[in-house]
Short mmCIF file of C-alpha atoms in Angstrom, two decimals:
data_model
loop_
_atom_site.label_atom_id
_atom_site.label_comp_id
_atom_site.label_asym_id
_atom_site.label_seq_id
_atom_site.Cartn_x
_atom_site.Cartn_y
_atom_site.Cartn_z
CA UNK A 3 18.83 -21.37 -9.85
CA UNK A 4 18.90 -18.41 -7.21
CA UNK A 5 18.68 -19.20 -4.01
CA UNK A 6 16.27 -17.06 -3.15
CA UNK A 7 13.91 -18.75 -6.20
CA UNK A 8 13.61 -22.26 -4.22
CA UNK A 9 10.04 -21.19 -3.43
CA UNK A 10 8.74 -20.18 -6.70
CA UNK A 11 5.63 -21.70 -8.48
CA UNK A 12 5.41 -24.24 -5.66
CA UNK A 13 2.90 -25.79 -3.32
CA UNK A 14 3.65 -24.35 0.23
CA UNK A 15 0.06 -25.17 1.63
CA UNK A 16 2.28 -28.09 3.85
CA UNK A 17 5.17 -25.56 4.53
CA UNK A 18 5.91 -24.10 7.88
CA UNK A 19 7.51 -20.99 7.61
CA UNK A 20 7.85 -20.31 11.36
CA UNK A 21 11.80 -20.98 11.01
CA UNK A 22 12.25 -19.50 7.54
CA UNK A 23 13.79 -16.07 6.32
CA UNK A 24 11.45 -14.37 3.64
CA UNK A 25 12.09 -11.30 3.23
CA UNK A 26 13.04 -10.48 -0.52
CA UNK A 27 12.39 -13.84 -1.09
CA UNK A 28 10.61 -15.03 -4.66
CA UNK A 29 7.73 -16.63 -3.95
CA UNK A 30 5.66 -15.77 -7.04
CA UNK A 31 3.22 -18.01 -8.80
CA UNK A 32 2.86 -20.06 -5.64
CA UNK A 33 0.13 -21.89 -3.26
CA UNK A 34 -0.05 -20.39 -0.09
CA UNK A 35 -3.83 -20.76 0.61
CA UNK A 36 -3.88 -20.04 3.94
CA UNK A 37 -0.73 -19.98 5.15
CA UNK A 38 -0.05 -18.54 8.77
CA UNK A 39 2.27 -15.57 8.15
CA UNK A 40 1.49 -13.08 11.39
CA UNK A 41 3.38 -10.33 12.38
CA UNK A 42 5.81 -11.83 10.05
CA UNK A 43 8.33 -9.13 7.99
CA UNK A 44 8.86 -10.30 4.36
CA UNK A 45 9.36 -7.30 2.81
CA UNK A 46 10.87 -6.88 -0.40
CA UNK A 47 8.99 -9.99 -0.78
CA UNK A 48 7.63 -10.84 -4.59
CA UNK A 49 4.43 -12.96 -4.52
CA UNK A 50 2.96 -11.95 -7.59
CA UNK A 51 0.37 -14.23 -8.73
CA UNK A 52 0.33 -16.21 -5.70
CA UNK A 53 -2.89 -17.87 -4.07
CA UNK A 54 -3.34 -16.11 -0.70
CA UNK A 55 -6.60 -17.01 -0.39
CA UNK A 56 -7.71 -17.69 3.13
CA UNK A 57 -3.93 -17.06 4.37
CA UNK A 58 -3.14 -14.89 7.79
CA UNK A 59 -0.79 -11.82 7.27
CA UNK A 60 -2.44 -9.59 10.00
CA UNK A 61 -0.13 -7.62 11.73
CA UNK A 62 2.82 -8.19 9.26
CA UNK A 63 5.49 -6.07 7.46
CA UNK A 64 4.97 -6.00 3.36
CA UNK A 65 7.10 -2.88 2.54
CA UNK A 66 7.71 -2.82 -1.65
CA UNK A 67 6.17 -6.42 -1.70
CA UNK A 68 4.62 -7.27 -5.20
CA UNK A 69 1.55 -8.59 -5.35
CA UNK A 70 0.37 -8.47 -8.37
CA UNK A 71 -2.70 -10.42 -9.78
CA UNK A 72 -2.20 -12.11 -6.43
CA UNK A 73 -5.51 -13.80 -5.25
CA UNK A 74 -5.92 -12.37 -1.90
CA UNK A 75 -9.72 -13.58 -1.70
CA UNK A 76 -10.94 -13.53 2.52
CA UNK A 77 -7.08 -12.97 3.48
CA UNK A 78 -6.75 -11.81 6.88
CA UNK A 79 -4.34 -7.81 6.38
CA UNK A 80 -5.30 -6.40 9.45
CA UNK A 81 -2.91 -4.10 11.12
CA UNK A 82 -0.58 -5.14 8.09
CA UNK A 83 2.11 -2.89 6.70
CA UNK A 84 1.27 -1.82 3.24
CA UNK A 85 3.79 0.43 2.38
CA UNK A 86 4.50 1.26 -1.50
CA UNK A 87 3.21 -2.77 -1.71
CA UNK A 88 2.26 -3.74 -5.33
CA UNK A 89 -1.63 -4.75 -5.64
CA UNK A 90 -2.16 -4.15 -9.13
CA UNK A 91 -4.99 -6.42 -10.88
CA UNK A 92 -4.85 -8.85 -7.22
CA UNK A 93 -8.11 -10.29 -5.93
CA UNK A 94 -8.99 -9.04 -2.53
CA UNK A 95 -12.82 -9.64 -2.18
CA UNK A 96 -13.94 -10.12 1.20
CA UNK A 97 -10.43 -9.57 2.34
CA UNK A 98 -9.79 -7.87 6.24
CA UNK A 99 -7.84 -5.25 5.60
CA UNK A 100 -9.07 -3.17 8.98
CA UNK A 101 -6.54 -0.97 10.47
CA UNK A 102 -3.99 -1.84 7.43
CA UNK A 103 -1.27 0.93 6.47
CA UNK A 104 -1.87 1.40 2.49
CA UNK A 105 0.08 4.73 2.39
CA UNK A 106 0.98 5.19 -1.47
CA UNK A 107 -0.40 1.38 -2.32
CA UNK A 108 -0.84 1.00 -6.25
CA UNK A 109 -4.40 -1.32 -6.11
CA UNK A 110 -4.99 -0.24 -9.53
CA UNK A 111 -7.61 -2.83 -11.18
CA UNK A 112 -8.19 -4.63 -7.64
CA UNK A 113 -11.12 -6.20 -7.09
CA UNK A 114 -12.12 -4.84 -3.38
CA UNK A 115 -15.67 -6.61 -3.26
CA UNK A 116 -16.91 -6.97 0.60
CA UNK A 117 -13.05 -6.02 1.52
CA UNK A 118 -12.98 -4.72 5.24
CA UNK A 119 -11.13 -1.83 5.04
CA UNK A 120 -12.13 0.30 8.61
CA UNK A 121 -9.46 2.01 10.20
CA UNK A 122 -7.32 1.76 7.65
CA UNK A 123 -4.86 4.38 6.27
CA UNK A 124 -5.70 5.33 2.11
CA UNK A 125 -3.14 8.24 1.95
CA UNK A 126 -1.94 8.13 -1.48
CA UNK A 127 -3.32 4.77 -2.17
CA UNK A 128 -3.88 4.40 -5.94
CA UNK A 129 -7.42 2.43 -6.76
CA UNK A 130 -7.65 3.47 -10.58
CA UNK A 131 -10.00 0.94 -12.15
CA UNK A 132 -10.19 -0.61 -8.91
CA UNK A 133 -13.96 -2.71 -7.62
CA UNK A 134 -14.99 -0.75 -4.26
CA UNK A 135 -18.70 -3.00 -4.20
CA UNK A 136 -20.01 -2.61 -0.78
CA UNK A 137 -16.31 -1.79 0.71
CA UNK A 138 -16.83 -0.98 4.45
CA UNK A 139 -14.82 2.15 5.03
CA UNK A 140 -15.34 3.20 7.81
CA UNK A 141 -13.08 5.86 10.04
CA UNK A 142 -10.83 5.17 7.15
CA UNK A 143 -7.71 7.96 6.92
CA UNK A 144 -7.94 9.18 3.20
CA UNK A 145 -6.28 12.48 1.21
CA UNK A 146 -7.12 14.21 -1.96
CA UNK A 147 -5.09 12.06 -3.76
CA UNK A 148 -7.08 8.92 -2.86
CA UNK A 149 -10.45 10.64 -3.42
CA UNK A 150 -8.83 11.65 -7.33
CA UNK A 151 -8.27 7.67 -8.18
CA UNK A 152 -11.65 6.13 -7.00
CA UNK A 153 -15.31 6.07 -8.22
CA UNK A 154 -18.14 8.46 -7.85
CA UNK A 155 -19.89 6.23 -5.77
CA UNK A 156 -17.21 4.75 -3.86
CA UNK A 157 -15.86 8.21 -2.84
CA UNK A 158 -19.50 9.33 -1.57
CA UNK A 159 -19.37 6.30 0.59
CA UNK A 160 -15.72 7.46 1.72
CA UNK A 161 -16.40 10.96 2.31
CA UNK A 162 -19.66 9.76 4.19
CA UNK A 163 -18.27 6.81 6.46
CA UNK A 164 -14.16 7.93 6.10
CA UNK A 165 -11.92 10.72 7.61
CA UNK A 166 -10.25 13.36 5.97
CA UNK A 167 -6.84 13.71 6.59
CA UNK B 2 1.99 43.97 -4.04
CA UNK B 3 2.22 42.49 -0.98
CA UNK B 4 -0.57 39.80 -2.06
CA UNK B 5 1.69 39.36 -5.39
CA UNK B 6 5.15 38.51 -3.69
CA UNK B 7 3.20 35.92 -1.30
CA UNK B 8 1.67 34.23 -4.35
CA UNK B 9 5.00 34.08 -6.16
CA UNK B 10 6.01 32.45 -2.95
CA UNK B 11 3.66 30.17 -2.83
CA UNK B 12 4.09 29.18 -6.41
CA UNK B 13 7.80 28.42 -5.79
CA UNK B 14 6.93 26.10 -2.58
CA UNK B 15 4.96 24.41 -4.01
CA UNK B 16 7.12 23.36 -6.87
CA UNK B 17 9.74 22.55 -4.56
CA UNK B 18 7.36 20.06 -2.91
CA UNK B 19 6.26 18.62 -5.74
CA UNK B 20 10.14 18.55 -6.70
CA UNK B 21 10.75 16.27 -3.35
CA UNK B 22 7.70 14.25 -4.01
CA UNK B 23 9.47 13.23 -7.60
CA UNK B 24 12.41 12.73 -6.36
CA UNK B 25 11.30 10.78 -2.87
CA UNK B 26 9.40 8.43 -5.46
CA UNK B 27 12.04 7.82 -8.13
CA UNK B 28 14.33 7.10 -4.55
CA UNK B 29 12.51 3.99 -3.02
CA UNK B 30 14.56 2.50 -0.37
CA UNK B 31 14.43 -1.19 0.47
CA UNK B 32 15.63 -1.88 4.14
CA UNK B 33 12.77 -1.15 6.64
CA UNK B 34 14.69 1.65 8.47
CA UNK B 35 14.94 3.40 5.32
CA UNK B 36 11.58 2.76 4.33
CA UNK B 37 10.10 4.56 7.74
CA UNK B 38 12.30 6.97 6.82
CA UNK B 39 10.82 7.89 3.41
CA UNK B 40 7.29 7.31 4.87
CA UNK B 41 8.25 9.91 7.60
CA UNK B 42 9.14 12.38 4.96
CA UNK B 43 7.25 11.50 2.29
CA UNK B 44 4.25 11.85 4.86
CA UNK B 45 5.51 15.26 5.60
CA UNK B 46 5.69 16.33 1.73
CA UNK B 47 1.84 15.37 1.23
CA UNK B 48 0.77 16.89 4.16
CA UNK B 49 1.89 20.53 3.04
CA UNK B 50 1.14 19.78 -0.83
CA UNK B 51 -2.76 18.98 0.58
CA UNK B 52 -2.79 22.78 1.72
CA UNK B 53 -2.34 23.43 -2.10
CA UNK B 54 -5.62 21.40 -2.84
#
């Protein structure tokens, strides 16, 4: 086994990972619900198909993490580092994602439902497929590119409540 | 003529940014120094591509 797979497709709702290294670490297919990860960096980080759900990230670094299918439902992103991260297909409804860097995010197929997404920063973020119900957007930061890979409706709510970059 | 050579201009810059753009993408670096590096310029790239929009 790698090293670096010690965490994979395990329950790590008791785990404190105050002392523990993680970035590029594999943690996919795990239970995190509601783990405490602030202004933690763990980029590289793959935690596809991992249960987020309730867990703190806000103010951390996920540069290139994979997400995927990850169920992110009422996880706390705020102020996160989104960078290039991997969303595609992951649950996000009701997540806080206000004042989040999502510069060139793929959240193809997401499901965005009640997601909190003011202040944040949709450059180049990819929502193809993606569920925008009732996203609040406002004074979010968004380019042409963003307004090209989202919904009729959803952009009309962008262009009303967003800013153009 | 003059409104000719500018648009042949423009033409060219604009492949050359979309050139970077490819090339920033299929170059993805993984330390975080790197990575606010090719935010920085990648940032930079879209920026003058959105006057092309």
């Amino acid at each position: 086994m790698n090293p670096s797979d010690v965490f994979r497709k395990r329950d790590l709702t008791k785990i404190n990972f105050e002392y523990e290294e993680l970035i590029g670490r594999d943690l996919s297919d795990s239970n995190m619900k509601g783990a405490i990860l602030k202004k933690r960096d763990i980029h590289n980080a793959d935690l596809s198909c991992t249960d987020l759900t309730e867990a703190d990230l806000s103010d951390s670094i996920l540069f290139y993490v994979k997400l995927r299918g990850a169920d992110m439902r009422r996880i706390n992103l705020s102020n996160a580092k989104l960078w290039d991260t991997e969303l595609y297909g992951a649950d996000l409804k009701d997540a806080n994602l206000s004042g989040a860097d999502l510069f060139y995010t793929d959240l193809r197929n997401a499901d965005l439902e009640d997601a909190n997404l003011s202040g944040a920063n949709l450059r180049h973020a990819n929502f193809d497929g993606a569920a925008l119900t009732s996203v609040n957007f406002t004074n979010a930061n968004y380019d042409s590119h963003t307004l090209k890979t989202i919904s009729h409706e959803a952009k009309m709510e962008l262009i009303k409540h967003g800013k153009p970059w | 003529m003059v409104h000719e050579n500018a648009k042949r201009s423009d033409v060219k810059r604009h492949q050359e940014l979309l050139k970077q753009k490819k090339e920033l993408e299929d170059n993805r670096p993984h330390g975080v120094e790197e990575m606010r590096r090719w935010k920085h310029t990648m940032g930079k790239v879209l920026q003058e591509l959105e006057l092309f929009n």
